[in-house]
mmCIF file of C-alpha atoms in Angstrom:
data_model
loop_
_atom_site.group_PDB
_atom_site.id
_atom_site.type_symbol
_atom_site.label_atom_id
_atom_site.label_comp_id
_atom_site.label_asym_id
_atom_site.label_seq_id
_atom_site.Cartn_x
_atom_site.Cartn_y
_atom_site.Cartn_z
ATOM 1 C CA UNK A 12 0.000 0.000 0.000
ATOM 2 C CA UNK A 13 3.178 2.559 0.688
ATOM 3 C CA UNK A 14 4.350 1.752 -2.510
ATOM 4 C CA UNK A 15 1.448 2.109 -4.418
ATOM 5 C CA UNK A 16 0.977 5.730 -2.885
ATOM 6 C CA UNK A 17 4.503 6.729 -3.440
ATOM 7 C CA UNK A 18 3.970 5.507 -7.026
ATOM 8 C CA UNK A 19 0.574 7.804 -7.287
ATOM 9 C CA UNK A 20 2.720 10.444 -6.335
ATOM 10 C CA UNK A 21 5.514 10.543 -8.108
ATOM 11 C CA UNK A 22 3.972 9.758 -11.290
ATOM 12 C CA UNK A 23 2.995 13.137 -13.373
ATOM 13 C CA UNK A 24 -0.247 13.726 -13.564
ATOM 14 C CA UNK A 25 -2.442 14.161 -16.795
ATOM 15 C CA UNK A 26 -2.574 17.554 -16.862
ATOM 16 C CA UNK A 27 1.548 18.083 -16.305
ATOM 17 C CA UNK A 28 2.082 15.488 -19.514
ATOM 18 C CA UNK A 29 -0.459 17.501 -21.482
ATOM 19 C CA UNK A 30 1.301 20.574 -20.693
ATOM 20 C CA UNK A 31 4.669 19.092 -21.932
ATOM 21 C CA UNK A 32 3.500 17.925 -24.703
ATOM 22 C CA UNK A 33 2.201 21.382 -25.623
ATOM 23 C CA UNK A 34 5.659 22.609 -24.928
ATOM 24 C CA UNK A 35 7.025 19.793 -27.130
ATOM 25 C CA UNK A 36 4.580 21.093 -30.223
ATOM 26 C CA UNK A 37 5.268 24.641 -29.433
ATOM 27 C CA UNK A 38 9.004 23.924 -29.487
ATOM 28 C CA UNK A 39 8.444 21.720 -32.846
ATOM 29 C CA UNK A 40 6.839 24.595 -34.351
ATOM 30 C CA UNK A 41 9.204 27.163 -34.022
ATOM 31 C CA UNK A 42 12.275 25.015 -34.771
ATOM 32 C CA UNK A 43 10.060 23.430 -37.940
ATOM 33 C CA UNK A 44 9.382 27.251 -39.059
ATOM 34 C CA UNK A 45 12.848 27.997 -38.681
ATOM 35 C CA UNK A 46 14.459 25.004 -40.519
ATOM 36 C CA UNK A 47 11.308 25.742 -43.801
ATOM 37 C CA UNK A 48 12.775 29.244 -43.992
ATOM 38 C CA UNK A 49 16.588 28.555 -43.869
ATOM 39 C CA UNK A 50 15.835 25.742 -46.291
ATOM 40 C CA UNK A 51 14.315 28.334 -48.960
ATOM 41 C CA UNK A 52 17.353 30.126 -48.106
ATOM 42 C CA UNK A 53 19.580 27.588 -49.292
ATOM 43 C CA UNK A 54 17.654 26.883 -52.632
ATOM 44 C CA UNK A 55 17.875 30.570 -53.325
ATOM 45 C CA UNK A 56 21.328 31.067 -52.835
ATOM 46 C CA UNK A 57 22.137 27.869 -54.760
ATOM 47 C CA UNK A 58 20.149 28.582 -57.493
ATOM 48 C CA UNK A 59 22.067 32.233 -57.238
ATOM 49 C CA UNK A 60 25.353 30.460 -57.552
ATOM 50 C CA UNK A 61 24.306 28.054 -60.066
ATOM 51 C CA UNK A 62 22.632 30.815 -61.903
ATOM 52 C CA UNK A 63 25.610 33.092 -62.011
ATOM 53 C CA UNK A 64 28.070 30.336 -62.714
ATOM 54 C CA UNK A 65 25.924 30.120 -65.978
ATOM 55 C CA UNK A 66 26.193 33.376 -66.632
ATOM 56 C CA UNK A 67 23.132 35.066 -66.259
ATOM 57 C CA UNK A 68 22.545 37.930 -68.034
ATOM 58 C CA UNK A 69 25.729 37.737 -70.355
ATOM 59 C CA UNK A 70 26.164 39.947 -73.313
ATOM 60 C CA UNK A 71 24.740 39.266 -75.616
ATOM 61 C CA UNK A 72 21.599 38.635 -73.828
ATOM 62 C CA UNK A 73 19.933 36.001 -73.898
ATOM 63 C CA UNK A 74 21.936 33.831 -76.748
ATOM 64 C CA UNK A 75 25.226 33.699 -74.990
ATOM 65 C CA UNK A 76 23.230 32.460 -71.822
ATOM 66 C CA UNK A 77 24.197 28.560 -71.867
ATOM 67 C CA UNK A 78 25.825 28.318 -75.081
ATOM 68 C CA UNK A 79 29.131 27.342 -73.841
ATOM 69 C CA UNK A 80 30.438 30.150 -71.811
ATOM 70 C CA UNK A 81 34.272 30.059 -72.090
ATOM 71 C CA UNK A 82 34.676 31.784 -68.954
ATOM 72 C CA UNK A 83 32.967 30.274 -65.708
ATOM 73 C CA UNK A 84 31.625 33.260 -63.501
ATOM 74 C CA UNK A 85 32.705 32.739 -59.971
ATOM 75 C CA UNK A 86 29.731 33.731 -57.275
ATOM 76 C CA UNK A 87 30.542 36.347 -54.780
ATOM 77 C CA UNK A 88 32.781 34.519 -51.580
ATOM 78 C CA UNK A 89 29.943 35.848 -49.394
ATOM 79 C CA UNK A 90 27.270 33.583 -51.408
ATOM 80 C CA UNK A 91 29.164 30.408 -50.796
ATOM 81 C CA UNK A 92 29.417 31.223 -47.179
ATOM 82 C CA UNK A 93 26.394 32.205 -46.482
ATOM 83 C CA UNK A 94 24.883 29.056 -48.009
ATOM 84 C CA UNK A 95 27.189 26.992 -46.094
ATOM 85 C CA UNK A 96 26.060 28.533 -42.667
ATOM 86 C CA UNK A 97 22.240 27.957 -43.825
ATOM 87 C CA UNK A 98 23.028 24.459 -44.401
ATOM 88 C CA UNK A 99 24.676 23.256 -41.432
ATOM 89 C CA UNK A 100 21.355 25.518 -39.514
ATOM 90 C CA UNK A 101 19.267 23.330 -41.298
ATOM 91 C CA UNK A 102 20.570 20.222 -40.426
ATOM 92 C CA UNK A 103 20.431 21.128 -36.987
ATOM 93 C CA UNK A 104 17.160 22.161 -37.063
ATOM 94 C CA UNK A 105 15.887 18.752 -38.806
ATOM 95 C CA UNK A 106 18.105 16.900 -36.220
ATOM 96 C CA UNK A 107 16.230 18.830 -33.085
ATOM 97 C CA UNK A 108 12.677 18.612 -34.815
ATOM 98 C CA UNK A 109 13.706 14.524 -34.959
ATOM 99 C CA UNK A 110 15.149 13.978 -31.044
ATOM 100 C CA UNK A 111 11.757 16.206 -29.909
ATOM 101 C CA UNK A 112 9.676 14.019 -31.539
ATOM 102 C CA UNK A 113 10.546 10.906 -31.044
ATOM 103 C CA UNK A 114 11.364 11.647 -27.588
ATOM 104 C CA UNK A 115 9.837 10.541 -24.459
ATOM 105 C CA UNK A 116 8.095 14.027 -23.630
ATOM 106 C CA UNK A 117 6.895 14.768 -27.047
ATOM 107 C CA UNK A 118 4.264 12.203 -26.268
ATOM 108 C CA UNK A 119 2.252 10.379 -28.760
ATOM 109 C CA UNK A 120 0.563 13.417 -30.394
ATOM 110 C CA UNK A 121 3.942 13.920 -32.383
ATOM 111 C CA UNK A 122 4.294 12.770 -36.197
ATOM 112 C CA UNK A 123 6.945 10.475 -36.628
ATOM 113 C CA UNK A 124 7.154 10.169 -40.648
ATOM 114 C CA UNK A 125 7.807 13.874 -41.429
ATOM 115 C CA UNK A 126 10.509 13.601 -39.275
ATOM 116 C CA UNK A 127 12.363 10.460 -40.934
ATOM 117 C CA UNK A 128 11.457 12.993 -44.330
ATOM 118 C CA UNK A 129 13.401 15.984 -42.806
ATOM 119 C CA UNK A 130 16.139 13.851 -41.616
ATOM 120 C CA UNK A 131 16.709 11.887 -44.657
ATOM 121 C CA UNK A 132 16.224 14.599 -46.702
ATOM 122 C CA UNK A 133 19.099 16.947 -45.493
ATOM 123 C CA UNK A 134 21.260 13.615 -45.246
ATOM 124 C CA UNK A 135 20.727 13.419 -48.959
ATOM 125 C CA UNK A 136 21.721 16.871 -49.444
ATOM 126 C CA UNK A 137 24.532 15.924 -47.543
ATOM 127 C CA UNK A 138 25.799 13.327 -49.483
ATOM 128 C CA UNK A 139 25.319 15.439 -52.755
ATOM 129 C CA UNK A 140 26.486 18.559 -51.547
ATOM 130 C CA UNK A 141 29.900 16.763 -52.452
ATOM 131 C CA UNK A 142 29.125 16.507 -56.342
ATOM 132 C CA UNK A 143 27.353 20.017 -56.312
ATOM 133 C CA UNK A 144 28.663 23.519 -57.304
ATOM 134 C CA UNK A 145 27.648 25.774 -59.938
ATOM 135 C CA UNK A 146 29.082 23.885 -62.604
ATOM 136 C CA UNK A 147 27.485 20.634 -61.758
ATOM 137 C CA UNK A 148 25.976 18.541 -63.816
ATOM 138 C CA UNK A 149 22.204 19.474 -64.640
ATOM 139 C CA UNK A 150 21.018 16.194 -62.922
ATOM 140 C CA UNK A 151 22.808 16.465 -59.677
ATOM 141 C CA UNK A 152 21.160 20.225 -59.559
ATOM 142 C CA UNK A 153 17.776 18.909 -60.061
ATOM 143 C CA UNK A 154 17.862 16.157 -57.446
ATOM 144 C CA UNK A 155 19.297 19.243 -54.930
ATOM 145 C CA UNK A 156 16.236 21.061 -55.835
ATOM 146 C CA UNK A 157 13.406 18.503 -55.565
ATOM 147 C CA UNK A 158 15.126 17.359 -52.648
ATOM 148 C CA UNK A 159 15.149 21.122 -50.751
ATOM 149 C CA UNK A 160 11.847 21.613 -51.711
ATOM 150 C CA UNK A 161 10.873 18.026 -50.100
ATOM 151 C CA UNK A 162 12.655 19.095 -46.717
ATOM 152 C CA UNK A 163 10.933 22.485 -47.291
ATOM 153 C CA UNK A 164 7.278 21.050 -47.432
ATOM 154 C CA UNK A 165 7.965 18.515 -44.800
ATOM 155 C CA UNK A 166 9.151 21.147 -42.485
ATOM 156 C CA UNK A 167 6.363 23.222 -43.329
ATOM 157 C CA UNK A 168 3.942 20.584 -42.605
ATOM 158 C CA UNK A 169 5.382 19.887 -38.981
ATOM 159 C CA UNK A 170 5.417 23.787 -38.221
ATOM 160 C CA UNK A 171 1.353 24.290 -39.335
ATOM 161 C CA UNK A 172 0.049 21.039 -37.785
ATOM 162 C CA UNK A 173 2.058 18.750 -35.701
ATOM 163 C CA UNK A 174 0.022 16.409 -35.157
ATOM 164 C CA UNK A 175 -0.522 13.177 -37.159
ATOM 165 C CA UNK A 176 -3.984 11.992 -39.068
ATOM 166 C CA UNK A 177 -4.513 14.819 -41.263
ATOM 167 C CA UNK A 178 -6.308 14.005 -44.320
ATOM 168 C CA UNK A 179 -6.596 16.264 -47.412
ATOM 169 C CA UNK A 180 -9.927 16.658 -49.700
ATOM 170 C CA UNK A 181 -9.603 15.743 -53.223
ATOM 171 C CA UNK A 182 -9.440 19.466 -54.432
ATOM 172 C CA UNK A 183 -6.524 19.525 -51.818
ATOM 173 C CA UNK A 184 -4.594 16.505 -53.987
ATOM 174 C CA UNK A 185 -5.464 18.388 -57.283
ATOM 175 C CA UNK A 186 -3.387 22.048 -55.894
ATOM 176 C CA UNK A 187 -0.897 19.896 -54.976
ATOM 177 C CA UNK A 188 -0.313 17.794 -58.090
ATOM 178 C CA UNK A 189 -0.732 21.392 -60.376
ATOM 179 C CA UNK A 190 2.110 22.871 -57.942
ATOM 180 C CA UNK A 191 4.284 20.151 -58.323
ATOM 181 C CA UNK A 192 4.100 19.990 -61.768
ATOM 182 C CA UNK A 193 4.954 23.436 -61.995
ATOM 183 C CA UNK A 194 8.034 23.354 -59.366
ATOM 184 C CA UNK A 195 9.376 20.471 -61.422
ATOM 185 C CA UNK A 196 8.978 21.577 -64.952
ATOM 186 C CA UNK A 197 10.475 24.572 -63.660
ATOM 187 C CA UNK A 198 13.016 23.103 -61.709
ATOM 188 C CA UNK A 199 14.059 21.138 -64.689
ATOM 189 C CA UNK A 200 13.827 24.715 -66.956
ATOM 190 C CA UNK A 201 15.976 26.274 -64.573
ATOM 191 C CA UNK A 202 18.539 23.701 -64.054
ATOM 192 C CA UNK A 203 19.205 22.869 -67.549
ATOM 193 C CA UNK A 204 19.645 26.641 -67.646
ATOM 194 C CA UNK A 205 16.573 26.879 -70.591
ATOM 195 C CA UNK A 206 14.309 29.456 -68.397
ATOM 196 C CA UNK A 207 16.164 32.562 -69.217
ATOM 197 C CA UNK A 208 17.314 31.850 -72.739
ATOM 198 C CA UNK A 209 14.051 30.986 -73.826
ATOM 199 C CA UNK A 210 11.834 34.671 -74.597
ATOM 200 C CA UNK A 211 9.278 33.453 -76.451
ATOM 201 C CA UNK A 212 6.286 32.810 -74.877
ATOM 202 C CA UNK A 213 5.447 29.239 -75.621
ATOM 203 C CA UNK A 214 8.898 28.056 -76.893
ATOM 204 C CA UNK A 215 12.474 29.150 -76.588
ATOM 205 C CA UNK A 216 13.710 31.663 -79.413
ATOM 206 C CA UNK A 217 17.368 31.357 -78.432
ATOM 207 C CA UNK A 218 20.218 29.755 -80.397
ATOM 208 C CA UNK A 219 21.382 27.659 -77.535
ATOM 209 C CA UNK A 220 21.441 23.630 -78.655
ATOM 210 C CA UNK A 221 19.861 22.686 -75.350
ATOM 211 C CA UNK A 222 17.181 25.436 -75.651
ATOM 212 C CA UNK A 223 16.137 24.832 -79.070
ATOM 213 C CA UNK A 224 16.074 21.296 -78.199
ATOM 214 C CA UNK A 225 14.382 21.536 -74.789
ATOM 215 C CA UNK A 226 12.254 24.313 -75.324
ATOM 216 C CA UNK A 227 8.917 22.503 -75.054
ATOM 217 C CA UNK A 228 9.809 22.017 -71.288
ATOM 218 C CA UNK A 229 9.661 25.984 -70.936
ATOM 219 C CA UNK A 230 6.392 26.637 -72.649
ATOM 220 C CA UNK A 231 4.939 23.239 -70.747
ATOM 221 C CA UNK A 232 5.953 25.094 -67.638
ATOM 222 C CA UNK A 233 4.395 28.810 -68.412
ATOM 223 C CA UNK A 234 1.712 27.069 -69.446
ATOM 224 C CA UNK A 235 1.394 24.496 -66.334
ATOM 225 C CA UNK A 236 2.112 27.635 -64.430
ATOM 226 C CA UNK A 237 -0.432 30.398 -65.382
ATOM 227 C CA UNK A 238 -3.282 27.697 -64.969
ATOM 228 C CA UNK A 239 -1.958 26.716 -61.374
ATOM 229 C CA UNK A 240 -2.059 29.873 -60.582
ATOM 230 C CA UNK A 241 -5.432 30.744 -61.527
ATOM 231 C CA UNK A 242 -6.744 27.040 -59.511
ATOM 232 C CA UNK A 243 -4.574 28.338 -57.000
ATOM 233 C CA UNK A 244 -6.146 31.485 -56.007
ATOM 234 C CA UNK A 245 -9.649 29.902 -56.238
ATOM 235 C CA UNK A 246 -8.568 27.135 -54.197
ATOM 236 C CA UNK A 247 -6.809 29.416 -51.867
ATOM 237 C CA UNK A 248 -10.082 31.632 -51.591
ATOM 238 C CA UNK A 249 -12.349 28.628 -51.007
ATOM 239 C CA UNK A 250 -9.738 27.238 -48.281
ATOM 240 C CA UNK A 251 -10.263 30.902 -46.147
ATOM 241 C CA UNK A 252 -14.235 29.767 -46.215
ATOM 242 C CA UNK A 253 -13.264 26.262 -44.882
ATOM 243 C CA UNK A 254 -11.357 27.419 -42.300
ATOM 244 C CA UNK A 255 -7.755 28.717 -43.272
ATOM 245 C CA UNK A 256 -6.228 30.839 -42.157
ATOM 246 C CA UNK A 257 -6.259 34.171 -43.689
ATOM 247 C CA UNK A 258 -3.022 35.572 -43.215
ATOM 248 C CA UNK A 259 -1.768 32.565 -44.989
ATOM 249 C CA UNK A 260 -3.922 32.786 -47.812
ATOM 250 C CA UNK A 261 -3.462 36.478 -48.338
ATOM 251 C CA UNK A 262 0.054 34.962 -48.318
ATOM 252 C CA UNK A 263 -0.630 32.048 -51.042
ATOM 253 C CA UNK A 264 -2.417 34.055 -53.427
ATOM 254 C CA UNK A 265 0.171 37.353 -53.563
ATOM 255 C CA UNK A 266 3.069 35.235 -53.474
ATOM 256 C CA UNK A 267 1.492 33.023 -56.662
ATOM 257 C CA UNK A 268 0.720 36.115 -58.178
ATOM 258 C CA UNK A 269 3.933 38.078 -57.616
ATOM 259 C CA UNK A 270 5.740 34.833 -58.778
ATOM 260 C CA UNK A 271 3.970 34.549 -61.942
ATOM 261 C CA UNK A 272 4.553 38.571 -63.084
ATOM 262 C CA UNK A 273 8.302 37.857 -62.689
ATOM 263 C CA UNK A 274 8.229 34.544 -64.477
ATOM 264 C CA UNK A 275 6.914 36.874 -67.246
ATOM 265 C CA UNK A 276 9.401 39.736 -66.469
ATOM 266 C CA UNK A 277 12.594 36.980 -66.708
ATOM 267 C CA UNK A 278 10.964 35.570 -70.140
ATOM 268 C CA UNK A 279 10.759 39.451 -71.600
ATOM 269 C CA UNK A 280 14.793 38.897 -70.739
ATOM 270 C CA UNK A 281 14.501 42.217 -68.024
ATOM 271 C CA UNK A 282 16.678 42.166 -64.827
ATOM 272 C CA UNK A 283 17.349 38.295 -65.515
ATOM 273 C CA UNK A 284 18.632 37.506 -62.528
ATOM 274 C CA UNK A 285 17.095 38.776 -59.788
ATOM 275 C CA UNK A 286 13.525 38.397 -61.532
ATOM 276 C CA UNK A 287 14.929 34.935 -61.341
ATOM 277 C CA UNK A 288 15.641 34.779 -57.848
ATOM 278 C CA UNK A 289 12.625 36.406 -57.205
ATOM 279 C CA UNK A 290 10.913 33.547 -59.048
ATOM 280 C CA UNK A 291 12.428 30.717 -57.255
ATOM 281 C CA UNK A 292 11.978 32.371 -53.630
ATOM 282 C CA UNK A 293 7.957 33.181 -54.667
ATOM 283 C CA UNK A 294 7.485 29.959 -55.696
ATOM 284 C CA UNK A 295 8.930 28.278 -52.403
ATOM 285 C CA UNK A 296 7.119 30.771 -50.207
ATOM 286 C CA UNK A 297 3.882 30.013 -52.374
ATOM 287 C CA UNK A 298 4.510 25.801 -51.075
ATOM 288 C CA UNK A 299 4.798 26.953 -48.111
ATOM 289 C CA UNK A 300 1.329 28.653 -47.757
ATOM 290 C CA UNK A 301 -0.307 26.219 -49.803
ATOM 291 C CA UNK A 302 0.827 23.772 -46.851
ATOM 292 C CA UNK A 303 -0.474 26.113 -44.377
ATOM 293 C CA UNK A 304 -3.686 26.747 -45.627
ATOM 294 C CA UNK A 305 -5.002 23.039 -45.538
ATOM 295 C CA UNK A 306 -5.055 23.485 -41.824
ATOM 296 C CA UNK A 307 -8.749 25.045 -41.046
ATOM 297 C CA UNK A 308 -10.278 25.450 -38.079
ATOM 298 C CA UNK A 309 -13.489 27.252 -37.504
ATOM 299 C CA UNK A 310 -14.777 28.958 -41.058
ATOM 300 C CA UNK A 311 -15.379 32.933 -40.716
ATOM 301 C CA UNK A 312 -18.633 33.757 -39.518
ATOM 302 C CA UNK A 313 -19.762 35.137 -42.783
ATOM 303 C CA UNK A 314 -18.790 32.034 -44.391
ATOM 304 C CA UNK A 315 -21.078 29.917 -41.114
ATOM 305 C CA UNK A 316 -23.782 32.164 -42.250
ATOM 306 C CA UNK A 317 -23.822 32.149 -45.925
ATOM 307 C CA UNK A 318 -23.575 28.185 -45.599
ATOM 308 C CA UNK A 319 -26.774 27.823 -43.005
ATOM 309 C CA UNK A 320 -28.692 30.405 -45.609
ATOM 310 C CA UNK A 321 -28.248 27.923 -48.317
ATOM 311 C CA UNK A 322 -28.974 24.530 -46.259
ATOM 312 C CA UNK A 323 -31.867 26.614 -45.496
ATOM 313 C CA UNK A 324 -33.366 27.050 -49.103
ATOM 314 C CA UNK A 325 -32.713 23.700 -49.710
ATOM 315 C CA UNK A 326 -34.185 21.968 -47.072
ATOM 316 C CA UNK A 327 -37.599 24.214 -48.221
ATOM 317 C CA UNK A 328 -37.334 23.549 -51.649
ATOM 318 C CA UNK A 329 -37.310 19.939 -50.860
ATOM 319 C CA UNK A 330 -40.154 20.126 -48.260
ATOM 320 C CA UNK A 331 -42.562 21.967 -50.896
ATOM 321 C CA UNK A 332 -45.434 19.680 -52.501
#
């Protein structure tokens, strides 16, 4: 009987483990935010480097740009370090986000497979980081770039819900297959350095071999593009009357917007670069929010009302003779 008491009052009650595992999804949240932006950060300044390396915005413009430039153009020493720093903060953050929860006081509330994503992930960067560099092969920048934007989205996803079980609507599924289709026909525009020398709008008007020969990958992705968009900002509008959040929305639908416009500005062959950069870091933010907005809550009490109005009419036009 001693024992037993000593046991009942040792143990932590329900209310102390509750409160730690808030403090465990509190602390996920704001080391999961933390590792989503520095990992944007990284893609941006790679795809500066890379983007530099390949001489963007060479004279004359936009021929010369990947037509076997003679001269490599070396990025700026503060680029390289400044990417380095962001990467070794990102694999600390995905190795915190990982001990917190899978550890004892995170509890069972804690996702456990966005973790493993994080983690291997940034290992993969890792191990690729070795063959990267601005004048790496077009396949090994690809795989860094689907691979960022897969850490990206999972941390994301841990820093808007972490919690496990969430299941997404079919209209849900559909944004994200038109966004990913986008990311990777541009990610595969960008890396085989076609975006830039391409200024047509459906096609690629440059002399480049690879553009002329690629250049259905371009107009695939302004096409893909301008009608993700579009579903985007619909979707994104809907998702505030579900629920979402609406500083995220406001977020998703600028961010699409803003990303598109300098899409068209780097295909007009105006500021190339940083309407490319601008490009790349809209479009990451733009995953981002499209993550956060399929947590909802409690729709906007406009959007409560407009809802009962219409179950309302219905439920009279179906009790009429």
């Amino acid at each position: 009987m001693p024992t037993s008491l000593l046991q009942v009052q040792v143990s932590p009650s329900n209310d102390e483990r509750e409160l730690r595992a808030m403090r465990a999804r509190r602390l996920v949240r704001t080391v999961a935010w933390s590792g989503a932006a520095l990992t944007l950060c990284v893609l941006v300044l790679a795809a500066a480097m890379r983007l530099q390396a390949a001489g963007l915005g060479c004279e004359p413009w936009p021929t010369c740009y990947g037509a076997g430039i003679v001269r490599v153009v070396e990025p700026p020493a503060w680029t390289r370090l400044a990417h380095r720093v962001a990467a070794m903060l990102v694999a600390l953050c995905a190795v915190t986000v990982a001990v917190l929860c899978f550890s004892a006081r995170g509890g069972p509330r804690l996702p456990k497979i966005r973790p493993l994503v994080v983690v291997g992930g940034v290992a993969a960067l890792a191990g690729l980081g070795r063959f990267s560099g601005p004048t790496a092969p077009s396949a090994i920048a690809l795989a860094n770039l689907l691979l960022g934007l897969t850490v990206t989205l999972a941390f994301a996803s841990l820093a808007t819900s972490p919690q496990p079980g969430r299941r997404l609507s079919t209209a849900d599924r559909f944004t994200a297959v038109a966004l990913a289709a986008t990311v990777v026909l541009g990610g595969v525009a960008s890396t085989y350095r076609l975006a830039a020398g391409c200024t047509g709008l459906l096609g690629c008007t440059a002399d480049a071999p690879t553009a002329a020969a690629l250049g259905w990958i371009v107009g695939s992705h302004r096409i893909v593009g301008v009608a993700a968009v579009l579903w985007t900002c619909a979707w994104a509008a809907a998702s505030y009357r579900r629920g979402a959040a609406r500083g995220w929305v406001l977020v998703l639908i600028a961010s699409c917007l803003a990303a598109a416009a300098f899409g068209f500005v780097q295909a007009a062959g105006i500021a190339a670069l940083p309407a490319a950069l601008m490009h790349h870091a809209l479009g990451g933010v733009a995953l981002v929010a499209a993550v956060a907005c399929t947590v909802r809550k409690d729709p906007p009490r406009w959007a409560a009302a407009v809802e009962q109005r219409q179950r309302t009419r219905t439920h009279r036009g179906r009790s009429l003779p």
